[in-house]
Coordinates of C-alpha atoms and ligand atoms in Angstrom, one line a residue:
M120 CA 80.6 33.4 100.4
A121 CA 84.1 34.3 99.2
N122 CA 85.2 30.8 100.3
N123 CA 82.5 29.2 98.2
Q124 CA 83.5 31.2 95.2
T125 CA 87.1 30.2 95.7
E126 CA 86.2 26.5 95.9
L127 CA 84.1 26.8 92.8
L128 CA 87.0 28.4 91.0
R129 CA 89.4 25.9 92.3
E130 CA 87.3 23.1 90.8
K131 CA 86.9 24.8 87.5
I132 CA 90.6 25.5 87.3
Q133 CA 91.4 21.9 88.1
T134 CA 89.5 20.9 85.0
I135 CA 90.5 23.7 82.7
F136 CA 92.5 21.6 80.3
P137 CA 90.6 19.5 77.7
A138 CA 90.8 15.9 76.6
E139 CA 92.0 15.6 73.0
A140 CA 88.5 14.8 71.9
Q141 CA 87.2 18.1 73.4
I142 CA 89.5 20.2 71.2
P143 CA 87.2 21.7 68.4
A144 CA 88.1 20.1 65.0
E145 CA 88.9 23.4 63.4
F146 CA 91.7 24.1 65.9
Q147 CA 93.1 20.6 66.1
L148 CA 96.7 20.3 64.9
A149 CA 96.7 17.7 62.2
A150 CA 100.2 16.6 63.2
P151 CA 103.1 18.1 65.0
L152 CA 105.0 20.6 62.9
H153 CA 108.6 19.5 62.7
Q154 CA 110.4 22.3 61.0
R155 CA 113.6 21.2 59.4
Q156 CA 114.0 23.9 56.9
Y157 CA 115.3 27.4 57.3
L158 CA 115.8 30.3 54.9
V159 CA 119.2 31.5 54.0
D160 CA 120.5 33.3 50.9
G161 CA 117.2 32.7 49.0
K162 CA 117.2 28.9 49.6
M163 CA 115.4 26.7 52.0
K164 CA 118.1 24.7 53.6
T165 CA 117.5 21.4 55.3
W166 CA 118.7 21.0 58.9
D167 CA 119.7 17.6 60.2
G168 CA 121.2 18.6 63.6
P169 CA 119.6 18.9 67.0
C170 CA 116.2 20.4 67.4
H171 CA 114.1 22.1 70.1
T172 CA 110.9 20.4 70.9
V173 CA 108.0 22.9 71.2
F174 CA 105.4 22.2 73.9
S175 CA 102.2 24.2 74.0
P176 CA 101.2 26.0 77.2
I177 CA 98.0 24.0 76.6
Y178 CA 97.9 20.7 78.5
V179 CA 95.9 17.8 77.3
D180 CA 94.1 15.5 79.7
Q181 CA 94.8 11.8 79.0
N182 CA 92.8 9.7 81.3
G183 CA 93.3 12.1 84.2
E184 CA 97.0 12.8 83.5
L185 CA 97.9 16.2 82.2
T186 CA 100.7 16.5 79.6
P187 CA 101.7 19.6 77.6
K188 CA 100.7 19.2 74.0
E189 CA 103.7 18.7 71.8
I190 CA 103.2 20.9 68.7
G191 CA 106.5 20.4 66.9
S192 CA 110.1 21.2 66.8
Y193 CA 112.5 23.6 65.1
P194 CA 116.3 23.6 64.3
L195 CA 118.7 24.4 67.1
A196 CA 121.3 25.6 64.7
G197 CA 124.6 27.0 65.8
E198 CA 127.2 29.7 65.1
A199 CA 128.2 28.3 61.7
E200 CA 124.6 28.6 60.4
A201 CA 124.2 32.1 61.9
L202 CA 127.5 33.3 60.3
A203 CA 126.4 31.8 57.0
A204 CA 123.2 33.8 57.3
L205 CA 125.2 36.9 58.1
D206 CA 127.4 36.4 55.0
A207 CA 124.3 36.1 52.9
A208 CA 122.8 39.3 54.3
C209 CA 126.2 41.1 53.8
R210 CA 126.4 39.8 50.2
A211 CA 122.9 40.9 49.4
Y212 CA 123.6 44.3 50.8
D213 CA 127.0 44.5 49.2
Q214 CA 127.9 47.7 51.1
G215 CA 124.9 49.4 49.5
R216 CA 125.6 48.2 46.0
G217 CA 123.4 45.1 46.1
E218 CA 120.3 44.6 44.0
W219 CA 118.0 45.3 47.0
P220 CA 119.5 48.5 48.4
T221 CA 119.8 50.0 44.9
M222 CA 116.3 49.0 43.8
S223 CA 113.8 51.8 43.3
V224 CA 111.3 52.4 46.1
A225 CA 108.4 51.4 43.7
E226 CA 110.1 48.1 43.0
R227 CA 110.7 47.4 46.7
I228 CA 107.1 48.2 47.4
A229 CA 106.0 45.7 44.7
C230 CA 108.0 43.0 46.4
V231 CA 106.5 43.7 49.8
E232 CA 103.0 43.7 48.3
D233 CA 103.7 40.4 46.7
F234 CA 104.9 39.0 50.1
T235 CA 101.8 40.3 51.8
K236 CA 99.4 38.6 49.4
K237 CA 101.2 35.3 50.0
M238 CA 101.2 36.0 53.8
I239 CA 97.4 36.4 53.8
L240 CA 97.0 33.0 52.3
Q241 CA 98.8 31.6 55.4
K242 CA 96.5 33.3 57.9
K243 CA 94.7 30.2 59.2
A244 CA 98.0 28.3 59.8
V245 CA 99.6 31.3 61.5
V246 CA 96.6 32.1 63.7
N247 CA 96.3 28.5 64.8
L248 CA 100.0 28.3 65.7
L249 CA 99.7 31.6 67.6
M250 CA 97.1 30.0 69.8
W251 CA 99.0 26.8 70.3
E252 CA 102.4 28.3 70.8
I253 CA 101.7 31.2 73.1
G254 CA 98.1 30.5 74.3
K255 CA 96.7 33.7 72.8
T256 CA 92.9 33.7 72.4
Y257 CA 91.5 33.0 68.9
A258 CA 90.0 36.5 68.8
D259 CA 93.4 38.1 69.7
S260 CA 95.3 35.9 67.4
V261 CA 93.1 36.9 64.5
K262 CA 93.5 40.5 65.6
E263 CA 97.3 40.2 65.7
F264 CA 97.4 38.8 62.2
D265 CA 95.0 41.4 60.7
R266 CA 96.7 44.2 62.5
T267 CA 100.0 43.1 61.1
V268 CA 98.6 43.1 57.5
E269 CA 97.1 46.5 58.0
Y270 CA 100.5 47.7 59.4
I271 CA 102.2 46.5 56.2
Y272 CA 99.7 48.3 54.0
A273 CA 100.0 51.5 56.1
T274 CA 103.8 51.2 55.8
I275 CA 103.6 51.0 52.1
D276 CA 101.3 54.1 52.0
A277 CA 103.6 56.0 54.3
L278 CA 106.7 55.1 52.2
K279 CA 104.9 56.3 49.1
E280 CA 104.1 59.6 50.8
L281 CA 107.7 59.9 52.0
D282 CA 109.0 59.1 48.5
R283 CA 106.6 61.6 46.9
S284 CA 107.9 64.4 49.1
S285 CA 111.5 63.5 48.3
S286 CA 110.8 63.5 44.6
R287 CA 111.5 67.2 44.3
F288 CA 114.7 69.3 44.4
V289 CA 115.6 71.9 47.0
I290 CA 117.6 75.0 46.0
D291 CA 119.2 77.0 48.8
Q292 CA 122.3 79.3 48.8
G293 CA 123.1 78.4 45.2
I294 CA 123.1 74.7 45.9
L295 CA 120.7 72.3 44.2
G296 CA 120.0 69.1 46.1
Q297 CA 117.7 66.1 46.2
I298 CA 117.3 64.6 49.7
R299 CA 116.0 61.1 50.2
R300 CA 116.4 58.3 52.7
S301 CA 118.8 55.4 52.2
P302 CA 119.2 52.1 53.9
L303 CA 121.6 51.4 56.8
G304 CA 122.8 47.9 56.0
V305 CA 122.3 44.6 57.8
V306 CA 119.6 44.5 60.4
L307 CA 119.4 41.9 63.1
C308 CA 115.8 41.6 64.1
M309 CA 114.5 39.8 67.2
G310 CA 110.9 40.0 68.3
P311 CA 109.1 39.1 71.5
F312 CA 107.0 36.1 72.4
N313 CA 103.9 38.1 73.4
Y314 CA 103.3 39.6 69.9
P315 CA 105.6 37.2 68.0
L316 CA 104.1 38.2 64.6
N317 CA 103.0 41.8 65.0
E318 CA 105.9 43.3 67.0
T319 CA 108.5 41.4 64.9
F320 CA 106.9 42.6 61.7
T321 CA 106.6 46.2 62.9
T322 CA 110.4 46.3 62.7
L323 CA 111.1 43.7 60.0
I324 CA 108.9 45.2 57.3
P325 CA 110.1 48.8 57.7
A326 CA 113.7 47.5 57.8
I327 CA 113.3 45.5 54.5
I328 CA 111.2 48.1 52.7
M329 CA 113.8 50.8 53.3
G330 CA 116.4 48.6 51.4
N331 CA 118.2 46.9 54.3
T332 CA 118.9 43.2 54.4
L333 CA 117.8 41.1 57.3
L334 CA 118.8 38.5 59.9
F335 CA 115.6 37.4 61.5
K336 CA 115.6 35.4 64.7
P337 CA 112.1 34.4 65.8
P338 CA 111.3 34.5 69.5
K339 CA 111.8 31.3 71.6
H340 CA 108.1 30.9 72.2
G341 CA 106.4 31.8 68.9
T342 CA 108.9 30.4 66.4
L343 CA 106.9 27.8 64.5
L344 CA 104.2 30.3 63.5
H345 CA 106.8 32.0 61.2
Y346 CA 107.5 28.8 59.3
P347 CA 104.4 29.0 57.0
L348 CA 105.7 32.4 55.9
L349 CA 109.3 31.4 54.9
E350 CA 108.3 30.4 51.4
A351 CA 106.6 33.8 50.9
F352 CA 109.8 35.5 52.0
R353 CA 111.9 33.3 49.7
T354 CA 109.8 33.9 46.6
S355 CA 109.1 37.6 47.2
F356 CA 112.6 39.1 47.7
P357 CA 116.0 38.7 46.1
P358 CA 118.3 36.1 47.7
G359 CA 119.9 37.1 50.9
V360 CA 117.4 39.9 51.7
V361 CA 115.7 37.8 54.4
N362 CA 117.7 35.2 56.3
T363 CA 116.5 33.3 59.3
I364 CA 118.5 32.4 62.4
Y365 CA 117.5 29.5 64.6
G366 CA 119.2 28.3 67.8
R367 CA 119.7 29.5 71.3
G368 CA 120.1 33.2 71.3
S369 CA 123.0 33.1 73.8
N370 CA 124.9 30.7 71.4
V371 CA 124.3 32.4 68.1
V372 CA 123.7 36.1 68.6
P373 CA 127.0 37.1 70.3
K374 CA 129.0 36.0 67.2
L375 CA 126.8 38.0 65.0
M376 CA 127.3 41.1 67.1
E377 CA 131.1 40.5 67.6
S378 CA 131.5 40.4 63.8
G379 CA 130.9 44.1 63.6
K380 CA 128.9 43.5 60.5
V381 CA 125.4 44.1 62.0
N382 CA 124.5 47.8 61.3
V383 CA 121.2 47.8 63.1
L384 CA 120.0 45.9 66.2
T385 CA 116.3 45.8 66.6
L386 CA 115.0 44.0 69.5
I387 CA 111.7 43.9 71.5
G388 CA 112.8 42.3 74.7
S389 CA 114.7 43.1 77.9
S390 CA 117.0 46.0 78.5
R391 CA 119.5 43.6 80.1
V392 CA 119.9 41.6 76.9
A393 CA 119.9 44.7 74.7
D394 CA 122.7 46.3 76.8
Q395 CA 124.8 43.1 76.6
L396 CA 124.4 42.8 72.8
K397 CA 125.2 46.4 72.1
K398 CA 128.4 46.1 74.0
M399 CA 129.5 43.1 72.0
H400 CA 129.7 45.2 68.8
P401 CA 133.4 46.2 68.2
K402 CA 132.4 49.7 66.9
V403 CA 129.3 50.8 68.8
N404 CA 129.3 54.1 66.9
R405 CA 128.4 52.0 63.8
L406 CA 125.5 50.3 65.4
K407 CA 122.1 51.8 65.5
A408 CA 119.7 50.3 68.0
I409 CA 115.9 50.4 67.8
L410 CA 114.6 48.8 70.9
G411 CA 111.3 48.2 72.8
L412 CA 112.2 47.1 76.3
D413 CA 111.0 46.6 79.8
A414 CA 108.2 48.7 81.3
K415 CA 106.2 49.0 84.5
N416 CA 103.4 51.2 83.4
L417 CA 101.6 52.9 86.3
A418 CA 97.9 53.9 86.6
V419 CA 96.9 56.7 88.9
V420 CA 93.3 56.8 90.1
L421 CA 92.4 60.2 91.4
P422 CA 89.7 60.7 94.1
N423 CA 87.2 62.1 91.6
A424 CA 87.8 59.4 89.0
D425 CA 84.8 57.9 87.3
L426 CA 85.0 54.5 88.9
D427 CA 83.4 52.5 86.1
T428 CA 85.8 53.9 83.5
A429 CA 88.8 53.5 85.8
V430 CA 88.0 49.9 86.6
K431 CA 87.1 49.0 83.0
E432 CA 90.3 50.4 81.6
C433 CA 92.5 49.1 84.4
L434 CA 91.1 45.7 83.8
L435 CA 91.9 45.8 80.1
G436 CA 95.3 47.4 80.9
T437 CA 96.3 44.8 83.5
L438 CA 94.8 41.6 82.1
S439 CA 94.6 41.7 78.3
F440 CA 96.5 38.7 77.1
N441 CA 97.0 37.8 80.7
G442 CA 99.0 40.9 81.5
Q443 CA 101.7 39.9 79.0
R444 CA 102.0 43.2 77.1
C445 CA 104.9 45.5 77.4
T446 CA 102.3 48.2 77.5
A447 CA 100.2 46.6 80.3
I448 CA 99.4 48.6 83.4
K449 CA 101.6 46.8 86.0
I450 CA 100.9 48.8 89.1
I451 CA 97.9 50.9 90.2
Y452 CA 98.0 53.8 92.6
V453 CA 94.5 54.5 94.0
H454 CA 93.6 57.5 96.2
Q455 CA 92.8 56.5 99.8
Q456 CA 89.3 58.0 99.5
I457 CA 88.1 55.6 96.8
V458 CA 90.4 52.7 97.2
D459 CA 87.8 50.4 98.9
A460 CA 85.2 51.2 96.2
F461 CA 87.8 50.7 93.5
L462 CA 89.0 47.3 94.9
S463 CA 85.5 46.1 95.3
K464 CA 84.5 46.9 91.7
L465 CA 87.8 45.7 90.3
T466 CA 87.6 42.3 92.1
E467 CA 84.0 41.9 91.0
E468 CA 85.0 42.6 87.3
V469 CA 87.9 40.2 87.5
G470 CA 85.5 37.6 88.7
K471 CA 83.4 38.0 85.5
L472 CA 86.3 37.3 83.2
K473 CA 86.0 34.0 81.4
F474 CA 89.0 31.7 81.6
G475 CA 89.8 28.6 79.5
M476 CA 91.3 27.5 76.3
P477 CA 92.2 30.0 73.5
W478 CA 89.5 28.8 71.2
D479 CA 86.7 29.1 73.8
T480 CA 84.2 31.8 72.8
G481 CA 84.5 35.0 74.9
V482 CA 87.5 33.7 76.8
S483 CA 90.1 36.3 78.0
L484 CA 92.3 34.4 80.5
T485 CA 94.4 31.5 79.1
P486 CA 97.5 29.5 79.9
L487 CA 100.9 31.2 80.0
P488 CA 103.7 30.2 77.6
E489 CA 106.7 30.9 79.8
P490 CA 107.3 27.7 81.8
Q491 CA 108.8 29.5 84.8
K492 CA 106.1 32.1 85.0
P493 CA 103.5 30.4 87.3
D494 CA 106.2 29.7 89.9
Y495 CA 107.4 33.3 89.7
L496 CA 103.9 34.7 90.1
E497 CA 103.2 32.5 93.0
N498 CA 106.5 33.6 94.7
V499 CA 105.8 37.3 94.3
I500 CA 102.3 36.9 95.6
R501 CA 103.5 35.0 98.6
E502 CA 106.3 37.5 99.3
A503 CA 103.7 40.3 99.1
Q504 CA 101.5 38.4 101.6
A505 CA 104.5 38.0 103.9
Y506 CA 104.9 41.8 103.9
G507 CA 101.3 42.4 104.8
A508 CA 99.4 42.4 101.5
K509 CA 96.2 40.4 100.8
V510 CA 94.9 38.7 97.7
M511 CA 91.6 40.6 97.4
N512 CA 89.7 38.5 94.9
P513 CA 88.3 35.0 95.4
G514 CA 90.6 32.5 93.8
G515 CA 93.4 35.0 93.1
G516 CA 96.6 33.2 92.3
L517 CA 95.1 29.7 92.1
R518 CA 97.0 27.7 89.5
N519 CA 97.0 24.6 87.5
R520 CA 100.1 23.9 85.5
S521 CA 100.5 26.8 83.0
F522 CA 97.4 28.5 84.1
V523 CA 97.3 31.2 86.8
Y524 CA 94.1 32.8 87.9
P525 CA 94.5 36.6 88.3
A526 CA 95.3 38.0 91.7
V527 CA 94.5 41.6 92.9
V528 CA 97.1 42.2 95.6
Y529 CA 96.7 45.0 98.1
P530 CA 98.2 47.0 99.7
V531 CA 101.5 46.8 97.9
N532 CA 104.6 48.6 99.2
D533 CA 108.2 49.1 98.4
K534 CA 109.4 46.0 100.2
M535 CA 107.8 43.8 97.7
K536 CA 109.0 42.5 94.3
L537 CA 105.6 43.4 92.9
F538 CA 106.4 47.1 93.6
R539 CA 109.3 47.3 91.1
E540 CA 109.6 44.1 89.0
E541 CA 107.8 43.8 85.7
Q542 CA 105.5 40.8 86.6
F543 CA 104.4 40.4 82.9
G544 CA 101.5 38.2 84.0
P545 CA 98.0 38.2 85.6
V546 CA 98.8 39.9 89.0
I547 CA 97.5 43.3 89.8
P548 CA 99.4 45.3 92.5
V549 CA 97.4 48.1 94.0
V550 CA 99.0 50.8 96.1
P551 CA 97.0 53.4 98.2
F552 CA 98.1 57.0 98.2
E553 CA 97.1 60.3 99.8
D554 CA 99.5 62.8 98.3
I555 CA 99.8 62.9 94.4
E556 CA 103.5 63.3 94.9
T557 CA 103.6 59.6 96.0
P558 CA 102.9 58.2 92.5
I559 CA 105.1 60.9 90.9
Q560 CA 107.9 59.9 93.1
Y561 CA 107.4 56.3 92.1
L562 CA 108.0 57.3 88.5
L563 CA 111.0 59.5 89.4
D564 CA 112.6 56.6 91.1
S565 CA 111.6 54.1 88.4
D566 CA 114.0 52.6 85.8
H567 CA 111.2 52.6 83.4
G568 CA 109.5 55.3 81.4
Q569 CA 107.1 54.0 78.9
Q570 CA 103.5 55.1 79.7
V571 CA 101.1 56.1 82.4
S572 CA 97.3 56.2 82.8
V573 CA 95.6 58.9 84.7
F574 CA 92.0 58.5 85.8
G575 CA 90.1 61.6 87.0
T576 CA 87.4 64.1 86.1
D577 CA 89.0 67.4 87.3
A578 CA 90.6 69.1 84.3
A579 CA 92.8 71.3 86.4
Q580 CA 94.1 68.3 88.4
I581 CA 94.8 66.3 85.3
A582 CA 96.5 69.3 83.6
A583 CA 98.8 69.7 86.6
L584 CA 99.9 66.1 86.2
I585 CA 100.3 66.1 82.4
D586 CA 103.3 68.5 82.4
P587 CA 105.6 66.5 84.8
L588 CA 104.4 63.2 83.5
V589 CA 105.2 63.8 79.8
N590 CA 108.8 64.3 80.8
L591 CA 108.9 61.1 82.8
V592 CA 107.2 58.8 80.3
S593 CA 106.5 58.9 76.6
R594 CA 102.7 58.7 76.6
V595 CA 100.2 59.9 79.1
N596 CA 96.8 58.3 78.7
I597 CA 93.8 60.1 80.2
N598 CA 90.9 57.9 81.4
A599 CA 92.3 55.2 79.2
Q600 CA 94.5 52.1 79.5
C601 CA 98.1 52.2 78.3
Q602 CA 98.5 50.9 74.8
R603 CA 100.7 51.0 71.7
G604 CA 98.0 51.7 69.1
P605 CA 96.9 53.2 66.9
D606 CA 100.0 52.2 65.0
T607 CA 100.3 55.7 63.5
F608 CA 101.1 57.0 67.0
P609 CA 104.7 57.1 68.1
F610 CA 105.6 54.2 70.3
T611 CA 108.7 54.7 72.5
G612 CA 109.9 55.1 76.0
R613 CA 112.4 56.7 78.3
K614 CA 115.1 55.3 80.6
D615 CA 115.2 51.5 80.3
S616 CA 112.0 51.3 78.3
A617 CA 113.1 51.9 74.7
E618 CA 115.5 53.4 72.3
G619 CA 114.3 55.0 69.1
T620 CA 110.7 55.4 68.0
L621 CA 108.3 53.1 66.2
S622 CA 105.1 54.0 64.4
V623 CA 104.2 53.4 60.8
S624 CA 106.1 56.5 59.7
D625 CA 108.7 56.8 62.5
A626 CA 109.9 53.2 61.7
L627 CA 110.7 54.1 58.1
R628 CA 112.9 56.9 59.5
S629 CA 114.4 54.7 62.2
F630 CA 115.6 52.1 59.6
S631 CA 117.1 54.6 57.2
I632 CA 119.4 57.6 57.0
R633 CA 119.1 60.8 55.1
S634 CA 121.3 60.9 52.0
L635 CA 121.4 63.6 49.4
V636 CA 122.9 64.6 46.1
A637 CA 123.9 68.2 45.8
T638 CA 125.5 70.4 43.2
K639 CA 126.3 74.1 42.5
Y640 CA 123.4 75.6 40.6
T641 CA 125.2 76.3 37.4
E642 CA 124.1 75.8 33.8
A643 CA 126.5 72.9 33.3
N644 CA 125.4 71.1 36.4
K645 CA 121.7 71.7 35.6
N646 CA 122.3 70.1 32.3
I647 CA 123.9 67.0 33.8
I648 CA 121.0 66.7 36.3
N649 CA 118.4 67.1 33.5
V650 CA 120.0 64.4 31.3
I651 CA 120.1 62.0 34.3
L652 CA 116.4 62.8 35.0
D653 CA 115.2 62.6 31.4
N654 CA 117.0 59.3 30.7
H655 CA 116.0 57.8 34.1
E656 CA 119.6 57.0 34.6
S657 CA 119.5 57.0 38.4
K658 CA 117.1 55.4 40.9
F659 CA 118.0 57.9 43.6
L660 CA 118.2 61.1 41.5
A661 CA 114.7 60.9 40.1
T662 CA 111.5 62.9 40.1
R663 CA 109.2 59.9 39.4
F664 CA 106.0 60.3 41.5
I665 CA 104.9 57.0 42.9
L666 CA 101.1 56.6 42.4
Ligands
G3H70 O1 103.8 44.2 74.1 C1 103.6 45.4 73.7 C2 102.7 45.6 72.5 O2 103.2 46.4 71.6 C3 101.4 46.1 73.0 O3 100.6 46.6 72.0 O4 99.3 48.0 73.5 O5 98.6 47.7 71.2 O6 98.4 45.8 72.8 P1 99.2 47.0 72.4

């Protein structure tokens, strides 16, 4: 029976990729997008140097031969261009005296609103490129775009609120003061391939709106989708506020860091890269880092867990966007008493997931954008098998080019790479346990500390876990998968998983510093303050209430 299922799956997986004519017209790429322009200092510059060709994870069947679809190319610029962008960002910031950092909050908000309106007009192009560049499903690509727009509007509202509460004076111990938040300087922003638009913008937008200037390096996979937005950046902000960096990260980023002119590094990526980059800055004390890094989120399924809920949430947690979320559940500890029932239900549910191309209706499993990933996943599955684990679901681990069918691997133990490494793909390691100390010990020994999911129905048992777990990770999810949202919730992690906190309101704080104006509460000083306020002579020292 299982063999039959595996054979059926094998056949389907062998024919997963479409012929050109089978691609629905609305998702066809009219022509490859050969980006030759990049944005620096308010100008679209033309690049005539080497370029990186972008191949989609989607292969196309041409008379039985599969070739990855070429979707375009982008500049492989070098150090000189990166340093020119850095100069432009420094000039625009002008040590805090530039037009942008001294602009009023209301004026900056107006620019971001203007940008967002123009961004929305590019939705179709961006969504289509999301699908082609990283293989994200149409539904998730639309969700990523919409969530990003909502995030921008929520950021604007949060900033208005912050500004309103800073529009008053404080009087304490005979000192009169007004306390606001000021920008930090030049921000180097690098986003990840899995949420190339959303996660990039959850740092980029708060960074800009707080008055910083920006060097923006799009992720290696997920670069072209930013191209339709460059004109909106150019026309919505003063020159030099947003500057793009193209090229191999290892060529261009070290020079930027070594210059000592980057004030904030914001990166969603690996802790290894973040560590290296921070150390390149000549004055680390002048560098603020806001980082979202590696994670190996754990789910614990207690013996009394509601199996339907646990399986449903673990399925979402492990396989949404093929397991390529930093917040994905990447290892599941299941109590011995229910592990057989759990595995049987989980494998059944995995079998129901639809796989195919990103535009297929109801699809949830799609090709993977990282070229080395299928080999890596095959290796970790093989290694686990060599150490005694089995692939529990029919067809688990079958592959065709960039597509890998999910594998439930059991029982996983500490000899296997799957036990510790962040697989970032559709492989689900399951570990049996008897003593609750076992998964806790896993977290104690872990280099990661982002989130955990606990499945159970006994309130006392859950309560006993909450207290140790909140000090090991940053979010404990009860009977729910791990996730970042809602975006008003703090998103952070311990150990190698993060530095700083992101959420709509936390990000505004992360990309700014408190500054204040203070004076002795005397008649003469009160008079000076009143004149400044009445004549609107300062943007900082002001009581204007943003509506
Ligand atoms: O890759 C990490 C993303 O921030 C995950 O966001 O948990 O809302 O899907 P999400």
